[in-house]
Short mmCIF file of C-alpha atoms and ligand atoms in Angstrom, two decimals:
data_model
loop_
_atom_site.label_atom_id
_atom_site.label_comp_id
_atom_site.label_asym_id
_atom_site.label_seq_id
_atom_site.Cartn_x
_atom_site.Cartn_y
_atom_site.Cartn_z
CA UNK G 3 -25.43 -0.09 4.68
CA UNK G 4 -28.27 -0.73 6.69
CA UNK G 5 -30.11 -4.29 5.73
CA UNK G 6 -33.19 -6.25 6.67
CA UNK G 7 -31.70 -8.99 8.82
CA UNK G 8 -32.48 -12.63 6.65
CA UNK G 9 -32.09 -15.68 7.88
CA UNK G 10 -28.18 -16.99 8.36
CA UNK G 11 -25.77 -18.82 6.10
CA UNK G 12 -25.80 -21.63 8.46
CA UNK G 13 -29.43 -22.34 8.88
CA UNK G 14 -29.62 -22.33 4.52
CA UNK G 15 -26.67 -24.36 4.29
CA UNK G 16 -28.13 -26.99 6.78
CA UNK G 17 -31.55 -26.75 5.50
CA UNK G 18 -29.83 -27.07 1.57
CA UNK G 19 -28.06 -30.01 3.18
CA UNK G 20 -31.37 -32.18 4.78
CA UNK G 21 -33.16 -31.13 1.58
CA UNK G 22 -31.06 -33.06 -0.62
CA UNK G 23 -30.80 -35.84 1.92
CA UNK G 24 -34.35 -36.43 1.89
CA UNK G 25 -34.24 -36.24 -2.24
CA UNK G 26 -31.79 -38.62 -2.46
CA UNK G 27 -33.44 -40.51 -0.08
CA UNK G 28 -36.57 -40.01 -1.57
CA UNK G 29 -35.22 -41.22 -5.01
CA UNK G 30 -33.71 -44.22 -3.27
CA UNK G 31 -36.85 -45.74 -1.56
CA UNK G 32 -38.78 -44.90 -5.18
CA UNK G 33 -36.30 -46.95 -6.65
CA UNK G 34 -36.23 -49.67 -4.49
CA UNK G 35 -40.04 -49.74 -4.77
CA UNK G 36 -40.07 -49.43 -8.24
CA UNK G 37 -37.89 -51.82 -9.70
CA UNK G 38 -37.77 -54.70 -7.07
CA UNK G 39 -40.48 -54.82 -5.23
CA UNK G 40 -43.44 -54.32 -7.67
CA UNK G 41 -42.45 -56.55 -9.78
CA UNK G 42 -41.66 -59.91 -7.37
CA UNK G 43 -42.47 -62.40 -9.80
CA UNK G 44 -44.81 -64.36 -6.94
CA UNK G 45 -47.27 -61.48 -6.09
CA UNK G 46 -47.98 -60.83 -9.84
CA UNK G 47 -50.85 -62.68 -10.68
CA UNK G 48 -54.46 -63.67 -9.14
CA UNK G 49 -56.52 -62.23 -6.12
CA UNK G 50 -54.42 -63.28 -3.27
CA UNK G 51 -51.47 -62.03 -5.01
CA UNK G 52 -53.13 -58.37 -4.99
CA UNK G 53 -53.89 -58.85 -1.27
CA UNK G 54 -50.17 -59.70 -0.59
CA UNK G 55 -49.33 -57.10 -2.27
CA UNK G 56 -51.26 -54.40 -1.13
CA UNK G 57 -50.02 -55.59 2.43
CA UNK G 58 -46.75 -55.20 0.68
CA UNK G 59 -46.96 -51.66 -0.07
CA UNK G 60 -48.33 -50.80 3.28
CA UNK G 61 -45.04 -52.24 5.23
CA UNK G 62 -42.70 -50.59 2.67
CA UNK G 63 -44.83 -47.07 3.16
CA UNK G 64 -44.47 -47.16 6.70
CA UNK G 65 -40.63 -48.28 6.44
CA UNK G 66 -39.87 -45.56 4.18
CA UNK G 67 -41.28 -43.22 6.26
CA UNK G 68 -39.24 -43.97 9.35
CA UNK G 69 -36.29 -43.69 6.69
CA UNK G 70 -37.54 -40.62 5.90
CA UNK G 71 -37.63 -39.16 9.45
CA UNK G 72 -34.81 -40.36 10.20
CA UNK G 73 -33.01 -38.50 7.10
CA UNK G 74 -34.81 -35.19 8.32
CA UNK G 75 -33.25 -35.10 11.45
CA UNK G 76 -29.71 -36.72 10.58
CA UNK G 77 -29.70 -34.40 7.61
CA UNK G 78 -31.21 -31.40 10.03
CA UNK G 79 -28.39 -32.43 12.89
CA UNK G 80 -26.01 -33.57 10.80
CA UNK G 81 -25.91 -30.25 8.08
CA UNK G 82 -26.05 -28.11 11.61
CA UNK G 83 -22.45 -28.86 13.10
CA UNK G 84 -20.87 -29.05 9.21
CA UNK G 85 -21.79 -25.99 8.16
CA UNK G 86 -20.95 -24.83 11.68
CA UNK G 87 -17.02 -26.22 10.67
CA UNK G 88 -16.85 -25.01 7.44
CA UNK G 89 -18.02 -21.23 8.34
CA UNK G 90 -16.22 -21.32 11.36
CA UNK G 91 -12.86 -19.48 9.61
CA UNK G 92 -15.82 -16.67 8.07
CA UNK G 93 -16.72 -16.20 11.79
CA UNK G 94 -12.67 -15.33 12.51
CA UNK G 95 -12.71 -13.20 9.39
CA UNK G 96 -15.92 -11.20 9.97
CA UNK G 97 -14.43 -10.63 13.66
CA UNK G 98 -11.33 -9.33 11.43
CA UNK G 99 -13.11 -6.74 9.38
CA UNK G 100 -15.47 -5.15 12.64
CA UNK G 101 -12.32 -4.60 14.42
CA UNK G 102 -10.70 -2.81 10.83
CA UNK G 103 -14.03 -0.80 10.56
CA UNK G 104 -13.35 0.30 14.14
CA UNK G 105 -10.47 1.46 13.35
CA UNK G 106 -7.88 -1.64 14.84
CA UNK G 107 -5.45 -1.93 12.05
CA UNK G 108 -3.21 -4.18 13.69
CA UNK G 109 -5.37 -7.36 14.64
CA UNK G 110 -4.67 -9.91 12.10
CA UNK G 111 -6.66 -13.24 11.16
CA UNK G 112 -3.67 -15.43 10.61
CA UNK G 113 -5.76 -18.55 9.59
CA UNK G 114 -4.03 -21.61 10.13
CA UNK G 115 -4.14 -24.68 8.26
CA UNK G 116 -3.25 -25.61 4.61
CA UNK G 117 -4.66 -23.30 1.29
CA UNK G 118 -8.53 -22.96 0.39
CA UNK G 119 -10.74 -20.34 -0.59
CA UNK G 120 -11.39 -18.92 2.79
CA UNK G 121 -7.14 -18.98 3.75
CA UNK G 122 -6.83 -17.18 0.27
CA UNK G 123 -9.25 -14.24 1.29
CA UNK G 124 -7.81 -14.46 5.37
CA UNK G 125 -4.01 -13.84 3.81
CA UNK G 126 -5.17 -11.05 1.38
CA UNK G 127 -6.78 -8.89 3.97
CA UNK G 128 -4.38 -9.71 6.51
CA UNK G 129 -1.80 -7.76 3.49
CA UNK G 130 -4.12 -5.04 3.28
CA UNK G 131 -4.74 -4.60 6.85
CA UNK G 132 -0.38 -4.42 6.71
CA UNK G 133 -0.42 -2.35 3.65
CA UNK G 134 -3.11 0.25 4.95
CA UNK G 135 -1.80 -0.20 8.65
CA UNK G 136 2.15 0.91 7.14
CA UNK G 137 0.49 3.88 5.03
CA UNK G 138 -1.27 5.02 7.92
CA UNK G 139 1.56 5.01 10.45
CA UNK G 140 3.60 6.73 7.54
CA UNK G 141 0.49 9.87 7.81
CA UNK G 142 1.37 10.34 11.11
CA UNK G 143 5.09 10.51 11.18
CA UNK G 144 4.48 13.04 7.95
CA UNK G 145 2.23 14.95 9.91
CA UNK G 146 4.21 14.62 13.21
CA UNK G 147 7.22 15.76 11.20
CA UNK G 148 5.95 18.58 8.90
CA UNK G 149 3.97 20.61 12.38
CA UNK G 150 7.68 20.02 14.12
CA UNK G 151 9.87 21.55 10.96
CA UNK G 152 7.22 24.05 10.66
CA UNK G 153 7.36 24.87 14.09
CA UNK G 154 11.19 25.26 14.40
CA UNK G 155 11.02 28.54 11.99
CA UNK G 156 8.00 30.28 14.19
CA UNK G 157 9.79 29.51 17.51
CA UNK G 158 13.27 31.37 16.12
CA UNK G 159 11.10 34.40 14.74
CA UNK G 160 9.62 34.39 18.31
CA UNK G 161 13.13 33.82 19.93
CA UNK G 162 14.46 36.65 18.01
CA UNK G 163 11.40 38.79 18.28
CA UNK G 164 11.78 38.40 22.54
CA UNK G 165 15.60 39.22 22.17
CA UNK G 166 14.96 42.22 20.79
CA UNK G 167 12.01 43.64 22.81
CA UNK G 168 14.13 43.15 26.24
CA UNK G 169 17.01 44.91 24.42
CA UNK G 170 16.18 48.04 22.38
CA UNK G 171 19.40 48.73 21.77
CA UNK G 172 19.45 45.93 19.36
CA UNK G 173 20.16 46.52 15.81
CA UNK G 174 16.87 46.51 13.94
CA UNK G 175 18.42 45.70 10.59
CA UNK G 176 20.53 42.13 11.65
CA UNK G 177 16.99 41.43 13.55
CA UNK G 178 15.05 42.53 10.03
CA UNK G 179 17.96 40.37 7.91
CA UNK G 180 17.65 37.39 10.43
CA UNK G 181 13.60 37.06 10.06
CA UNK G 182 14.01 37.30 6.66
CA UNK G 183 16.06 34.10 6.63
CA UNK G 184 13.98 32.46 9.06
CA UNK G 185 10.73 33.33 6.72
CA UNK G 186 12.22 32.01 3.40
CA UNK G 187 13.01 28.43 4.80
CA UNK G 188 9.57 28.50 6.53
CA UNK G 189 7.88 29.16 2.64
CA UNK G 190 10.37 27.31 1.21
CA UNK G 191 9.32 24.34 3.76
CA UNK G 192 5.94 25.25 2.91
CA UNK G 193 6.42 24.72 -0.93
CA UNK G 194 7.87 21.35 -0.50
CA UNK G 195 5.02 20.05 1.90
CA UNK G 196 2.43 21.44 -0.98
CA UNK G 197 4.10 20.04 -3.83
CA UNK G 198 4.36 16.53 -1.62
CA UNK G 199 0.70 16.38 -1.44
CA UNK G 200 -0.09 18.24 -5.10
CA UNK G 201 2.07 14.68 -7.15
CA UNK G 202 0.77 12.12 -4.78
CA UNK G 203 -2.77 13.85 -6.31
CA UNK G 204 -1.93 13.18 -9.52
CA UNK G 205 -3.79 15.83 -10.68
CA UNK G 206 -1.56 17.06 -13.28
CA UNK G 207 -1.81 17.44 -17.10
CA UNK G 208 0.74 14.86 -18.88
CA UNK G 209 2.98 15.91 -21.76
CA UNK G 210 5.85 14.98 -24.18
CA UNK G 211 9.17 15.64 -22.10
CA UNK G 212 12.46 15.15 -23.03
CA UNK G 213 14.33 14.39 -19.77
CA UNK G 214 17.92 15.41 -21.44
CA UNK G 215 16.36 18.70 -21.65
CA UNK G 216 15.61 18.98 -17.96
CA UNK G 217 18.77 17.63 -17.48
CA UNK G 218 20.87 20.21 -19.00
CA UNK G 219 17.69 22.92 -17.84
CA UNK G 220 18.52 22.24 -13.98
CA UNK G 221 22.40 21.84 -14.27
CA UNK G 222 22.85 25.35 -15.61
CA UNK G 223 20.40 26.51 -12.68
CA UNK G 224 22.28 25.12 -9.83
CA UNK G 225 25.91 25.62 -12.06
CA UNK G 226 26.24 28.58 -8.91
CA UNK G 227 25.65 27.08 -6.34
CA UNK G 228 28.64 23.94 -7.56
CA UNK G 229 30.97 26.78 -8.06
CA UNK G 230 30.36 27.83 -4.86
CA UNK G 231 30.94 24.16 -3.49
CA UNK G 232 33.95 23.79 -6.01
CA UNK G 233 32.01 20.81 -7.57
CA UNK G 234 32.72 20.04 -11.36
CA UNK G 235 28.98 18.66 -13.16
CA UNK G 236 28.96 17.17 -16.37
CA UNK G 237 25.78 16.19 -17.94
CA UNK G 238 25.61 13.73 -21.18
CA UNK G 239 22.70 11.93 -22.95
CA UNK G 240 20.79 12.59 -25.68
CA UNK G 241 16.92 13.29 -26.72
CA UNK G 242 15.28 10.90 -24.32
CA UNK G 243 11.43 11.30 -24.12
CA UNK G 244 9.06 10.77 -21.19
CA UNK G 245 5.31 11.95 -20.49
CA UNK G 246 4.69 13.84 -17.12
CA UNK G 247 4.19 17.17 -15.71
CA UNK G 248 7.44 19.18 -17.25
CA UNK G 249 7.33 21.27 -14.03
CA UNK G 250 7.51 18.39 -11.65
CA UNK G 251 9.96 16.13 -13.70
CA UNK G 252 12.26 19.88 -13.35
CA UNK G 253 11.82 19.93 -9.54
CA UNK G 254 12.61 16.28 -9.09
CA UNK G 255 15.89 16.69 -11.38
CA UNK G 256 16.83 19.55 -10.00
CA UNK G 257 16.07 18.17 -6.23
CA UNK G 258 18.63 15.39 -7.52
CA UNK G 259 21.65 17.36 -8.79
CA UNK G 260 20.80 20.09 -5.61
CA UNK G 261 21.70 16.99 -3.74
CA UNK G 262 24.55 15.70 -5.54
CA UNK G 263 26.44 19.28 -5.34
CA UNK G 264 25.59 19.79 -1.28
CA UNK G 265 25.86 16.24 -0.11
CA UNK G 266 29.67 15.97 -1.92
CA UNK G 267 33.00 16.31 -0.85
CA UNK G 268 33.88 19.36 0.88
CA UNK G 269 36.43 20.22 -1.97
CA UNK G 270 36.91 18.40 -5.72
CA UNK G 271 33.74 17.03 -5.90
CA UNK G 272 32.42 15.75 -9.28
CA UNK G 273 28.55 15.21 -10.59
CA UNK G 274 27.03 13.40 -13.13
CA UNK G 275 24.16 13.52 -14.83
CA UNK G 276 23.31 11.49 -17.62
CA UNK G 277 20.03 10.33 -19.61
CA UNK G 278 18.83 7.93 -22.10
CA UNK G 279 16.26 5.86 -23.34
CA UNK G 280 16.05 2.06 -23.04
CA UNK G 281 13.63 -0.10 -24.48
CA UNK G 282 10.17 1.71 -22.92
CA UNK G 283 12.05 3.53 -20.64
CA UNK G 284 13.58 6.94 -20.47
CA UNK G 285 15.92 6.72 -17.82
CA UNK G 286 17.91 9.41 -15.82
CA UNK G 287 21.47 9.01 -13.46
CA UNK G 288 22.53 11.17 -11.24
CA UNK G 289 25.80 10.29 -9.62
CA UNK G 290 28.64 11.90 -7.61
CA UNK G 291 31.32 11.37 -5.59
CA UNK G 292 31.01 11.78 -1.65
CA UNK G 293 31.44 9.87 1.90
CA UNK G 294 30.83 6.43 1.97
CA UNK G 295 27.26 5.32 2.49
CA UNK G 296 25.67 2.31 3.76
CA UNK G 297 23.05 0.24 1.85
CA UNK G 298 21.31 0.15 5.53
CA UNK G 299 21.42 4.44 5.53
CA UNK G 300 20.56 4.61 1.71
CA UNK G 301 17.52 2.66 2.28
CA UNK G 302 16.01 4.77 4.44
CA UNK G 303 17.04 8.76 2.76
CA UNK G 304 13.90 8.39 0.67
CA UNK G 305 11.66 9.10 4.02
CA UNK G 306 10.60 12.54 4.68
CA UNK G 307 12.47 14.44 6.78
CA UNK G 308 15.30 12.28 6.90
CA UNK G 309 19.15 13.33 6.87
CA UNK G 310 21.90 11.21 6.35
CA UNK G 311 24.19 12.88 8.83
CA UNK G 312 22.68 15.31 10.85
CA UNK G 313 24.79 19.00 10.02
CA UNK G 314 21.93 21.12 10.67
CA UNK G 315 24.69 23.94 11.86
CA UNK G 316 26.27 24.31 8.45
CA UNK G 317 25.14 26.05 5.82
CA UNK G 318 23.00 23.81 3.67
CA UNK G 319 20.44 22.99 6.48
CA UNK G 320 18.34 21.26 4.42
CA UNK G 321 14.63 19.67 5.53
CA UNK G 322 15.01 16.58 4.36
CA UNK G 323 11.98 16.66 2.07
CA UNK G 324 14.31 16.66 -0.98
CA UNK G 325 14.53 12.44 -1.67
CA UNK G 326 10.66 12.39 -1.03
CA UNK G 327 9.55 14.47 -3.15
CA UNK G 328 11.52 13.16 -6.04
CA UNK G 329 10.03 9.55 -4.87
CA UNK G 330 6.63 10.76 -4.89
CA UNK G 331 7.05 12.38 -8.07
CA UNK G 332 8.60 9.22 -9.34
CA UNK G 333 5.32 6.95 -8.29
CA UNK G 334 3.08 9.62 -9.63
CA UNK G 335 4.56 9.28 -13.11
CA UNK G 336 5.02 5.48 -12.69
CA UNK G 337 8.10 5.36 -12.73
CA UNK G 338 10.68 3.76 -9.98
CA UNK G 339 13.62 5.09 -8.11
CA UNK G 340 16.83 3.29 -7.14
CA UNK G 341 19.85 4.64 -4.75
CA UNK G 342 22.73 2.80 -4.50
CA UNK G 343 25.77 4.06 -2.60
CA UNK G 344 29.25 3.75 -4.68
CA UNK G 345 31.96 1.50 -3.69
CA UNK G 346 34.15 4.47 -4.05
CA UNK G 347 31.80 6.93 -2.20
CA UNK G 348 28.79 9.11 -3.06
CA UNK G 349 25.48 8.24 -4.36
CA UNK G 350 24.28 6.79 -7.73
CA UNK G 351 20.36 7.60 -7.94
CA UNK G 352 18.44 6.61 -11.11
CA UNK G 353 14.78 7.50 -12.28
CA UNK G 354 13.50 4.80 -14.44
CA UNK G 355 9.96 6.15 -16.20
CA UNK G 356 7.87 4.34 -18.88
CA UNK G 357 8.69 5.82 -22.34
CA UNK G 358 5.43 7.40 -23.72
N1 ATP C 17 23.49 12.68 -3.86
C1 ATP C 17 23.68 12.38 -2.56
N2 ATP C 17 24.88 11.97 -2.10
C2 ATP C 17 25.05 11.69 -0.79
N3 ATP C 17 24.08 11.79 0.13
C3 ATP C 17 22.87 12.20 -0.27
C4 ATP C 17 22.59 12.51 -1.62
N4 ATP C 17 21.32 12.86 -1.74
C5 ATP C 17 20.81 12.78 -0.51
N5 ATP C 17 21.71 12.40 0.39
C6 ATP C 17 21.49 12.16 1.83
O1 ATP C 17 20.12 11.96 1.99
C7 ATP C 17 19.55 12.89 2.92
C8 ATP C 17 18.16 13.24 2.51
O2 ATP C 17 18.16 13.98 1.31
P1 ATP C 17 17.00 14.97 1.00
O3 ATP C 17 17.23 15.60 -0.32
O4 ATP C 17 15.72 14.25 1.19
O5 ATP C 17 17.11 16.03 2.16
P2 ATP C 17 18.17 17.20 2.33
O6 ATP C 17 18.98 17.34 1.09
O7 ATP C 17 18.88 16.96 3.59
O8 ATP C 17 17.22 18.43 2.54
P3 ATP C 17 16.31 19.18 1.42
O9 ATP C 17 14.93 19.01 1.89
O10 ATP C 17 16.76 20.58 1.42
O11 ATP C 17 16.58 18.48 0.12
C9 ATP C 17 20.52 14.04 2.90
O12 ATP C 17 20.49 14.71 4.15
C10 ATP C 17 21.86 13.38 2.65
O13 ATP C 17 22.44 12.94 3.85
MG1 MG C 18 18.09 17.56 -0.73
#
């Protein structure tokens, strides 16, 4: 905004500050006048005493005045370097909020000394400028990441594409069935990145769901894919309502079960998947058995693009958008997500949402 540049906090404060000097000094040389020296008892009466007195007056004007002088310029001098020491921390936290404008997200104020009003408003932007400074740097790894996974597909449709044009005896159909894979992880990549961006939006119409319904919805879904991983799922739980976006509350339980069945053992594996509601929450467990993970390594599978173990060779090459996506549909709705590795191996993840 562009303003009409006024006159300074400093100069009003010091002016504020010799303007009630001089009132109170005012008030005190009116007093002084007023109730001791006009009525000495000795210059009350009779000519000479209204000589004396006039004389009197005449000293105590000109004394007061030199007070008064005085008071300007203490007052003037004095209200100059306070004001100075108590804006100086503003001065430190205007310097702050150019250099944020400017883009500089890292500079902090870091005020020293003990809690006021001015330490207060230094620590809270320093936590925004931390806050904003975190989501940022999150942007650009999302970014960073997303252009490299969805660069990976178009260089092996390219790879494949030179491969055949120096060799025409190729075989056109293995070249047809390999782009074809290729293609479906690059839209299927694509997807995932769009419905990232679509929940953190929340621009979706909320409903009545009942998450033992999803449940049960997304388990008979991916049922082929556990044969085909020889993993036994069992769901339980009974009506257990929510309000959300039905279709994204699916994706995130079926990203969740999709998970438990690839990332199990390679043989004998078991799922879970259980719901209910607790007081003003609907809550829903997904658990199942697997390799041992670290707290340190489940902290961080919740970050785009992230893979526990890298296997990107086997069959289930997944992108690693899976975990976010379920924690950004989780935030959208409210709700929070907890991982917590088993003792015995395998992941426990629970979705806590606010019952409607
Ligand atoms: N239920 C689970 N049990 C054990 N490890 C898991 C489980 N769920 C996720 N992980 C680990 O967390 C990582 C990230 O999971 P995420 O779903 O985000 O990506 P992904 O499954 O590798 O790929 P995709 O994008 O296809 O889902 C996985 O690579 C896996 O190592
Ligand atoms: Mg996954």
């Amino acid at each position: 905004m562009d303003r009409e540049p006024g006159p300074s906090v400093r100069l009003k404060l010091t002016l504020s500050y010799a303007g009630f000097l001089m009132v109170a000094g005012a008030l005190l040389l009116a007093s002084v006048w007023f109730f001791l020296l006009r009525d000495l008892p000795d210059v009350k009466n009779g000519i000479g005493g209204l000589q004396v007195r006039k004389q009197l007056a005449l000293h105590f004007a000109s004394g007061a005045a030199a007070v008064m002088v005085f008071l300007l310029v203490f007052g003037l001098l004095g209200g100059w370097v306070l004001a100075g020491r108590m804006l100086a921390p503003l001065a430190r936290i205007t310097d702050a909020t150019h250099q944020a404008a400017n883009g500089t997200l890292s500079h902090r104020i870091r005020l020293p000394g003990r809690r006021d009003e001015f330490r207060d408003l230094a620590d809270d932007f320093d936590t925004m400028l931390a806050r904003l400074e975190a989501h940022v740097a999150e942007q650009r790894r999302f970014a960073a990441n997303a252009s490299h996974e969805l660069r990976t597909p178009l260089a092996t449709s390219k790879a494949l594409l030179d491969v055949a044009r120096s060799d025409p005896t190729h075989d056109p159909g293995e070249l047809v069935e390999r782009l074809h894979a290729v293609n479906t992880r690059a839209i299927g990549l694509t997807e995932a990145l769009l419905l990232v961006s679509r929940a953190e939006q929340r621009s979706f119409p909320r409903e009545r769901v009942d998450l033992s319904l999803l449940a049960e919805e997304a388990t008979e879904t991916l049922l082929p894919l556990a044969e085909k991983h020889g993993v036994g799922v069992e769901t339980d739980g009974d009506l257990t309502p929510a309000s959300g976006s039905p279709a994204l509350l699916l994706q995130l339980t079926m990203n969740l079960v999709h998970n438990a069945i690839v990332h199990n053992l390679p043989d004998g594996g078991t799922v879970r998947v259980s719901t209910g509601a607790g007081p003003g929450t609907a809550l829903l467990t997904v658990e199942n058995t697997g390799e041992r993970l670290t707290p340190e390594l489940t902290a961080t599978l919740t970050e785009p693009f992230r893979r526990g173990t890298e296997r990107l060779h086997t069959d289930h090459a997944g992108v690693g958008l899976g975990l976010a996506i379920v924690r950004t549909i989780t935030r959208a709705h409210d709700g929070t997500l907890t991982l917590t590795p088993r003792p015995e191996g395998g992941l426990r993840v629970t979705v806590e949402l606010p019952a409607p």
